[in-house]
mmCIF file of C-alpha atoms in Angstrom:
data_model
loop_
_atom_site.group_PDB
_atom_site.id
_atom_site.type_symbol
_atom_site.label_atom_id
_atom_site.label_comp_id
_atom_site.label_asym_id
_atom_site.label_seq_id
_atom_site.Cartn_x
_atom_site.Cartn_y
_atom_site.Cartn_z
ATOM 1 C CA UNK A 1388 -13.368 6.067 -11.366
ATOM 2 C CA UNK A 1389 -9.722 5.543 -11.599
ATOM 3 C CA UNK A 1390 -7.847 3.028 -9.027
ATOM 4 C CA UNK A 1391 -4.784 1.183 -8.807
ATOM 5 C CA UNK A 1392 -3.870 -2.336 -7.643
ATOM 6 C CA UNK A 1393 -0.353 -3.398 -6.010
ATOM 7 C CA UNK A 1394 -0.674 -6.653 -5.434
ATOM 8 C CA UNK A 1395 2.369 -7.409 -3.585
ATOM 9 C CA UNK A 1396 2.469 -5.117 -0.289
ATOM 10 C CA UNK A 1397 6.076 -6.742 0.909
ATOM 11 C CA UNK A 1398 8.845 -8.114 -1.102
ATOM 12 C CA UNK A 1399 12.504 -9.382 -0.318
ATOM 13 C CA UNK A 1400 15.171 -9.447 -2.757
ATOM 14 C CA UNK A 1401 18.555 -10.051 -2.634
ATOM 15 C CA UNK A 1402 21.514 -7.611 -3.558
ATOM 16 C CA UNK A 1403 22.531 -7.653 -6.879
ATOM 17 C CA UNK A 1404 19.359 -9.452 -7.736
ATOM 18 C CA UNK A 1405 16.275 -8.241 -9.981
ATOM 19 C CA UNK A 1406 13.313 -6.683 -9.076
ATOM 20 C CA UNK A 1407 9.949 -6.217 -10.687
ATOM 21 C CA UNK A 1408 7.042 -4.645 -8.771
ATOM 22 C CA UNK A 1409 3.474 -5.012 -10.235
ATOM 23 C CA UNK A 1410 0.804 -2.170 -10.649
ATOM 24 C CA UNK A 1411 -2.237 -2.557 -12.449
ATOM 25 C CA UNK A 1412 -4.583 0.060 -12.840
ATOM 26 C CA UNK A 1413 -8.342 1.011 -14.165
ATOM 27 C CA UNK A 1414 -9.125 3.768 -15.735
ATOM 28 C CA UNK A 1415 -11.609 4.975 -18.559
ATOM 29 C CA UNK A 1416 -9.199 6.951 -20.950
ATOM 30 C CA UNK A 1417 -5.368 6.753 -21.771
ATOM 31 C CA UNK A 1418 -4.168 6.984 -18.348
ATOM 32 C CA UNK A 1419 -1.151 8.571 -16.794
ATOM 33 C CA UNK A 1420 1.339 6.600 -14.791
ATOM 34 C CA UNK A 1421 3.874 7.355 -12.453
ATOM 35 C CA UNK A 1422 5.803 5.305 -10.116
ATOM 36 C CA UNK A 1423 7.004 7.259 -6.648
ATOM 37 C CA UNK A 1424 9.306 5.784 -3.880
ATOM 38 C CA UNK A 1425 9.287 7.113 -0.581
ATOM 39 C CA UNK A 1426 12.363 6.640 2.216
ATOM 40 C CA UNK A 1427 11.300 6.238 5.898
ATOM 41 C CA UNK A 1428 10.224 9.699 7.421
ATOM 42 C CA UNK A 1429 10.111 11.132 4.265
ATOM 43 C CA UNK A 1430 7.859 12.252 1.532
ATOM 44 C CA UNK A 1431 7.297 10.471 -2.138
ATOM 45 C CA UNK A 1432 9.858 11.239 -4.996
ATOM 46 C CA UNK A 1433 8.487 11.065 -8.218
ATOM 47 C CA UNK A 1434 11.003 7.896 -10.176
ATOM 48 C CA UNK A 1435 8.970 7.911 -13.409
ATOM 49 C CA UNK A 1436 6.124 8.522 -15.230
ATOM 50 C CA UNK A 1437 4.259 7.603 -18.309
ATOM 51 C CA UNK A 1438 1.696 9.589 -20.406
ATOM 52 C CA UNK A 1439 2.378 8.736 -24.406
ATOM 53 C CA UNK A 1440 4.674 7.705 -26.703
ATOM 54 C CA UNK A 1441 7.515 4.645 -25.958
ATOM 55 C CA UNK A 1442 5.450 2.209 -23.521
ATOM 56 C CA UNK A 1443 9.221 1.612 -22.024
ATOM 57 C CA UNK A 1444 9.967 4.516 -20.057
ATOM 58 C CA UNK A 1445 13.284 5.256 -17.917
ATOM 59 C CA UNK A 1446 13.481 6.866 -14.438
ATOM 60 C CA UNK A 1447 15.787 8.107 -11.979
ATOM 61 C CA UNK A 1448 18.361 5.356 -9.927
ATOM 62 C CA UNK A 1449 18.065 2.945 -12.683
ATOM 63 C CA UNK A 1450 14.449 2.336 -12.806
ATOM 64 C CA UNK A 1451 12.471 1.587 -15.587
ATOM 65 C CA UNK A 1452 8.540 0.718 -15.983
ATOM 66 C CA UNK A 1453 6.861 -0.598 -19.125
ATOM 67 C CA UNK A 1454 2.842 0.531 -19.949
ATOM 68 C CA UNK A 1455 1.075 -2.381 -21.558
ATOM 69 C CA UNK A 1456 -2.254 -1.318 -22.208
ATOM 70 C CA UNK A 1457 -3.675 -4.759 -23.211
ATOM 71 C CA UNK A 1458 -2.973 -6.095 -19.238
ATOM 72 C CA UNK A 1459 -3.699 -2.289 -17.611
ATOM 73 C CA UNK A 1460 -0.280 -2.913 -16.270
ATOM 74 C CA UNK A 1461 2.509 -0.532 -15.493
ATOM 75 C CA UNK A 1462 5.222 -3.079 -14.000
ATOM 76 C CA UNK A 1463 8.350 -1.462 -12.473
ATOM 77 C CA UNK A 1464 11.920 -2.844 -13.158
ATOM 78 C CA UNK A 1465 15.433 -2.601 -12.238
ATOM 79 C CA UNK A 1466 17.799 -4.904 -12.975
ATOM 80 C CA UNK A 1467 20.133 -5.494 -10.395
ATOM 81 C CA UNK A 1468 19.149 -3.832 -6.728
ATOM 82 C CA UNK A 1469 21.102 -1.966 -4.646
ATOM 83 C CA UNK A 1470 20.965 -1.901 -0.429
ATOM 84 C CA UNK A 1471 19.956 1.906 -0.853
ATOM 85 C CA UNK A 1472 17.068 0.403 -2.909
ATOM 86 C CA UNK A 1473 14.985 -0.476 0.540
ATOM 87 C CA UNK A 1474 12.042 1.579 0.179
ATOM 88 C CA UNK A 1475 8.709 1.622 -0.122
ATOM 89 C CA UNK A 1476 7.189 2.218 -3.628
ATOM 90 C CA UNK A 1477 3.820 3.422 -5.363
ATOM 91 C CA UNK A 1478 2.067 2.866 -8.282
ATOM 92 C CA UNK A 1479 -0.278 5.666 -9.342
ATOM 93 C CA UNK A 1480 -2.435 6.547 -11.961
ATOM 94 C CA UNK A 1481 -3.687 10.555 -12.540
ATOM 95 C CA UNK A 1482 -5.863 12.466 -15.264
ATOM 96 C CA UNK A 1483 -4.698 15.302 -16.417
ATOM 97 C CA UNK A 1484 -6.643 18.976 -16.404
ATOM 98 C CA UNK A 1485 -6.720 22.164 -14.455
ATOM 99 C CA UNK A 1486 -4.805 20.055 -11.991
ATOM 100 C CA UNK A 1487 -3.824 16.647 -11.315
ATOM 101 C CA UNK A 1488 -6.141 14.565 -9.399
ATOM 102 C CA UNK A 1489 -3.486 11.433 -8.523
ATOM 103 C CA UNK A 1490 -4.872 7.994 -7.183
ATOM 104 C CA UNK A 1491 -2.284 5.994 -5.220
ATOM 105 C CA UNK A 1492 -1.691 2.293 -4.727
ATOM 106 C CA UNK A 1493 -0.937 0.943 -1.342
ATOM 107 C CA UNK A 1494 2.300 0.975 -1.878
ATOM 108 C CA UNK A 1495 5.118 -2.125 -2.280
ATOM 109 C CA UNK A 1496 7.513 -2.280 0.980
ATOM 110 C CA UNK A 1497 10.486 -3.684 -0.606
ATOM 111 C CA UNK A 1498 13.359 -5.248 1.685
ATOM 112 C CA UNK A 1499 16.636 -5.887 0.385
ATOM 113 C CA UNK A 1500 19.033 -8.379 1.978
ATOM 114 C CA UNK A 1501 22.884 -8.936 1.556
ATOM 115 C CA UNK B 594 13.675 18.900 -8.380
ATOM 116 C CA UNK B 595 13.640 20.098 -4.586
ATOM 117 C CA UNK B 596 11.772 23.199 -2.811
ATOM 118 C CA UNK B 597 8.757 21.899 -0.917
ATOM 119 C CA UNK B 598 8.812 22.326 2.682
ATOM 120 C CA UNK B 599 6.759 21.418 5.272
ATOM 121 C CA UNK B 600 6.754 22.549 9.023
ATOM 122 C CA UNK B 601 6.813 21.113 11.674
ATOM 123 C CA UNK B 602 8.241 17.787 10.691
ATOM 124 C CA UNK B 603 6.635 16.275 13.966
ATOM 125 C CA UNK B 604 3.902 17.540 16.008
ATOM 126 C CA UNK B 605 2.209 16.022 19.184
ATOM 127 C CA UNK B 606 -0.869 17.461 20.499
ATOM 128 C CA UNK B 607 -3.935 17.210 22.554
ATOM 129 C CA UNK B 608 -7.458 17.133 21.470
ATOM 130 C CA UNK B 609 -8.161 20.028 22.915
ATOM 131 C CA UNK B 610 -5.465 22.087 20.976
ATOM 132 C CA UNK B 611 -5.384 24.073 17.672
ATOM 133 C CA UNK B 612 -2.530 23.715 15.742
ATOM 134 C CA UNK B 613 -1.417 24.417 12.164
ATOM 135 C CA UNK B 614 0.519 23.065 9.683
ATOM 136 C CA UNK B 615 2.366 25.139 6.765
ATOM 137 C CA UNK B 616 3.595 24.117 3.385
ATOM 138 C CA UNK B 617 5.745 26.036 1.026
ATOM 139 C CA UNK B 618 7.048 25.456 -2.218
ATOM 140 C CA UNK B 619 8.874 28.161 -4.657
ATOM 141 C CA UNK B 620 8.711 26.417 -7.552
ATOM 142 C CA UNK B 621 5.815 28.101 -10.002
ATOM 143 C CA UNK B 622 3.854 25.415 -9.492
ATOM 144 C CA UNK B 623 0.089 26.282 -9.712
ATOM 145 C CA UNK B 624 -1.822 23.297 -7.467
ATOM 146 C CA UNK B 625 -1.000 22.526 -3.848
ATOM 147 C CA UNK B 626 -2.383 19.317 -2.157
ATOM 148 C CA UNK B 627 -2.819 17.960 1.201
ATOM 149 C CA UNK B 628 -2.574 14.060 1.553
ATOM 150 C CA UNK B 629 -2.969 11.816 4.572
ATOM 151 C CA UNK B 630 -1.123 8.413 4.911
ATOM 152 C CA UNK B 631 -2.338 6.114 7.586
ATOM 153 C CA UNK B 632 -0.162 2.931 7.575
ATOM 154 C CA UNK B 633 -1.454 0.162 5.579
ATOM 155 C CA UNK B 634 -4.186 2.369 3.460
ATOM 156 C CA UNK B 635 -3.745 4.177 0.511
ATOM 157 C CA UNK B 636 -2.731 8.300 0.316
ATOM 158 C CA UNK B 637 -6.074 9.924 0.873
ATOM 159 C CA UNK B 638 -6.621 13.282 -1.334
ATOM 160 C CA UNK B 639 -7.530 15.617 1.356
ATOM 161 C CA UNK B 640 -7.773 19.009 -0.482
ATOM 162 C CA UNK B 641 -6.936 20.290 -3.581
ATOM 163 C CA UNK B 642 -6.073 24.194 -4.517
ATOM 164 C CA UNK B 643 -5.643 25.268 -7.824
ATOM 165 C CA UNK B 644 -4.206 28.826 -8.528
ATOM 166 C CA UNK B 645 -4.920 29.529 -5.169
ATOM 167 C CA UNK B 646 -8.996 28.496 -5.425
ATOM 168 C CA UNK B 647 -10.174 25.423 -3.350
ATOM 169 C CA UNK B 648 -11.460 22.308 -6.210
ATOM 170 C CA UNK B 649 -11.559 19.319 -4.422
ATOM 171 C CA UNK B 650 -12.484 18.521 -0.732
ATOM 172 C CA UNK B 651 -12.654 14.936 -0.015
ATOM 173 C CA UNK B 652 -15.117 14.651 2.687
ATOM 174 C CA UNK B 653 -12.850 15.586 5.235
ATOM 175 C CA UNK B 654 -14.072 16.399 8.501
ATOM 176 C CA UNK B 655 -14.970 20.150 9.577
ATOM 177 C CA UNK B 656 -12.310 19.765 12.402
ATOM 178 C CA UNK B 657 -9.512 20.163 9.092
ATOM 179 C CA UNK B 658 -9.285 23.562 7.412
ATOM 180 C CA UNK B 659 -7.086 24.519 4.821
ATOM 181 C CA UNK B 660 -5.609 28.021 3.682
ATOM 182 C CA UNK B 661 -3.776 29.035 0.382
ATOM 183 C CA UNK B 662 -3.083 32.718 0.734
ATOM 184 C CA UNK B 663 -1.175 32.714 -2.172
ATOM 185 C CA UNK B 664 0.405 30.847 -4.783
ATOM 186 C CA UNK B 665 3.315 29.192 -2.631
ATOM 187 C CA UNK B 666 1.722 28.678 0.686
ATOM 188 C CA UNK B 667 -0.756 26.014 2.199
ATOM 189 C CA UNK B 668 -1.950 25.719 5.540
ATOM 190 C CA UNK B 669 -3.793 22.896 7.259
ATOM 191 C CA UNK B 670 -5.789 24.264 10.551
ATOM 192 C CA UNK B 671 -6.146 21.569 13.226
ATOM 193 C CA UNK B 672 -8.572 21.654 15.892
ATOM 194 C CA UNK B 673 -10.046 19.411 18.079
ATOM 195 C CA UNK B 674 -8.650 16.018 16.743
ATOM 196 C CA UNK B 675 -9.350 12.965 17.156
ATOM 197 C CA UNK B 676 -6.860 9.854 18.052
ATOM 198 C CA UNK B 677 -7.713 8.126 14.454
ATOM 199 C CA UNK B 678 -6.170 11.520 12.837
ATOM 200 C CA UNK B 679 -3.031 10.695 13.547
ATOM 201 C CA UNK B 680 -1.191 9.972 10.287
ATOM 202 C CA UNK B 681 1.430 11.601 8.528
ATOM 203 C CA UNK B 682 0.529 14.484 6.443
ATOM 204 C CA UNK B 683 1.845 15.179 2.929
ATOM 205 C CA UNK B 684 1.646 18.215 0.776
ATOM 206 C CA UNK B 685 2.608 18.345 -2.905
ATOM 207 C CA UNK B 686 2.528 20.676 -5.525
ATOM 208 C CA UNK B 687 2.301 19.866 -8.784
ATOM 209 C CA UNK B 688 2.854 22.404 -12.202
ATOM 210 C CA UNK B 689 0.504 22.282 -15.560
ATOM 211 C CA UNK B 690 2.741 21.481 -17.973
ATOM 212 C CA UNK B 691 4.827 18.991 -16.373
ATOM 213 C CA UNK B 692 2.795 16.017 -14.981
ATOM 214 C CA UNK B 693 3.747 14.812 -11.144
ATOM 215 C CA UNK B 694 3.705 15.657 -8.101
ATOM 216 C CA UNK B 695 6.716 17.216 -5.958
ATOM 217 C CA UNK B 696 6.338 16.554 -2.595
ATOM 218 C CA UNK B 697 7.551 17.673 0.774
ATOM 219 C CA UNK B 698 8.999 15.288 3.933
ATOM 220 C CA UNK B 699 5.319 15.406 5.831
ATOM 221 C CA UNK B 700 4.421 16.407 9.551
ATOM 222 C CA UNK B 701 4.427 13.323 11.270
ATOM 223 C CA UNK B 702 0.810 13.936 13.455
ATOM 224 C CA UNK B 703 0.254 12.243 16.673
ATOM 225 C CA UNK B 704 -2.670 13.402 18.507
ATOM 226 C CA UNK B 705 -3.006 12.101 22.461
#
């Protein structure tokens, strides 16, 4: 069975600062990854995903996550964080087929402060 | 990518009542899902169509009952709820050739 692990449920960062938000995941096969983030009151937008080739992959608002199959990892990054940033964010992990049966981490709240 | 829309956005009700919720997308995609997300728990997969057949039900309660009568509608039947189903309630519909899911805002469910 495939699950995902976010180990950190809250984190604070500072403007300007850098953020990386862990995800580690089990599955039996080459996995697929994706990374949502999801606004108070509203539903989950999809930032980035992962399913083959470059194990660095870029998103939307500046995000980027890196797939290192040796850890079952799938860390997201940004560089320098923005107020608009305050979210909170989810790791999942999805097989592909007919459809796509998605499992979801608890999700990351992340705060940012000035 | 935008176009999945979910009505209400917040719904109170008794649990006595029968209400429904409806979720529409326009966007080709061929799988429509229904998630629940309770704070502090993971999304729980509620029900799964797939070109407009029912694959996965997750154990979910007879008191939930979902309709797809076609390709870009989704319906989730409430009747007599409990207190513990109050949650917020996400569709998403997701396309075969392009993995992840687009999802709409949620109806915010509070049952009293």
């Amino acid at each position: 069975a495939q699950s995902v692990t976010q180990p950190d449920i809250h984190i604070t960062v500072s403007e300007g600062a850098s953020l990386e938000l862990r995800c580690n995941y089990s599955y039996g096969a080459t996995p697929y990854l994706f990374w949502y983030v999801q606004s108070p009151g509203q539903g989950l937008q999809l930032l980035l995903k992962y399913f083959s080739g470059d194990t660095l992959v870029q998103g939307i608002k500046g995000f980027e996550a890196e797939f290192k199959r040796s850890q079952s990892s799938f860390n997201l990054r940004k560089p320098s964080v923005h107020w608009s940033d305050a979210a909170e964010y989810f790791c999942a992990v999805g097989a592909s087929g007919g459809y796509q049966k998605v499992t979801f981490g608890i999700g990351t709240k992340l705060q940012v402060i000035p | 990518e935008t176009g999945v829309t979910q009505t209400p956005r917040h719904l109170v009700m008794g649990m006595t009542n029968k209400k429904s919720l409806k979720c529409e997308q326009h966007l080709g995609h061929n799988a429509m899902y229904w998630y629940k997300q309770s704070a502090k728990k993971p999304l729980e997969l509620m029900f799964v169509y797939s070109l407009e057949e029912r694959v996965e039900n997750n154990s979910v309660p007879s008191r939930f009952s979902p309709e797809c009568p076609n390709s870009s509608h989704l319906f989730l039947h409430l009747h007599t709820l409990q207190p513990e189903d109050s949650a917020l309630y996400l569709c998403a519909s997701s396309s075969a050739d392009r993995y992840g899911y687009t999802f709409g805002s949620g109806t915010r469910l509070t049952v009293v």
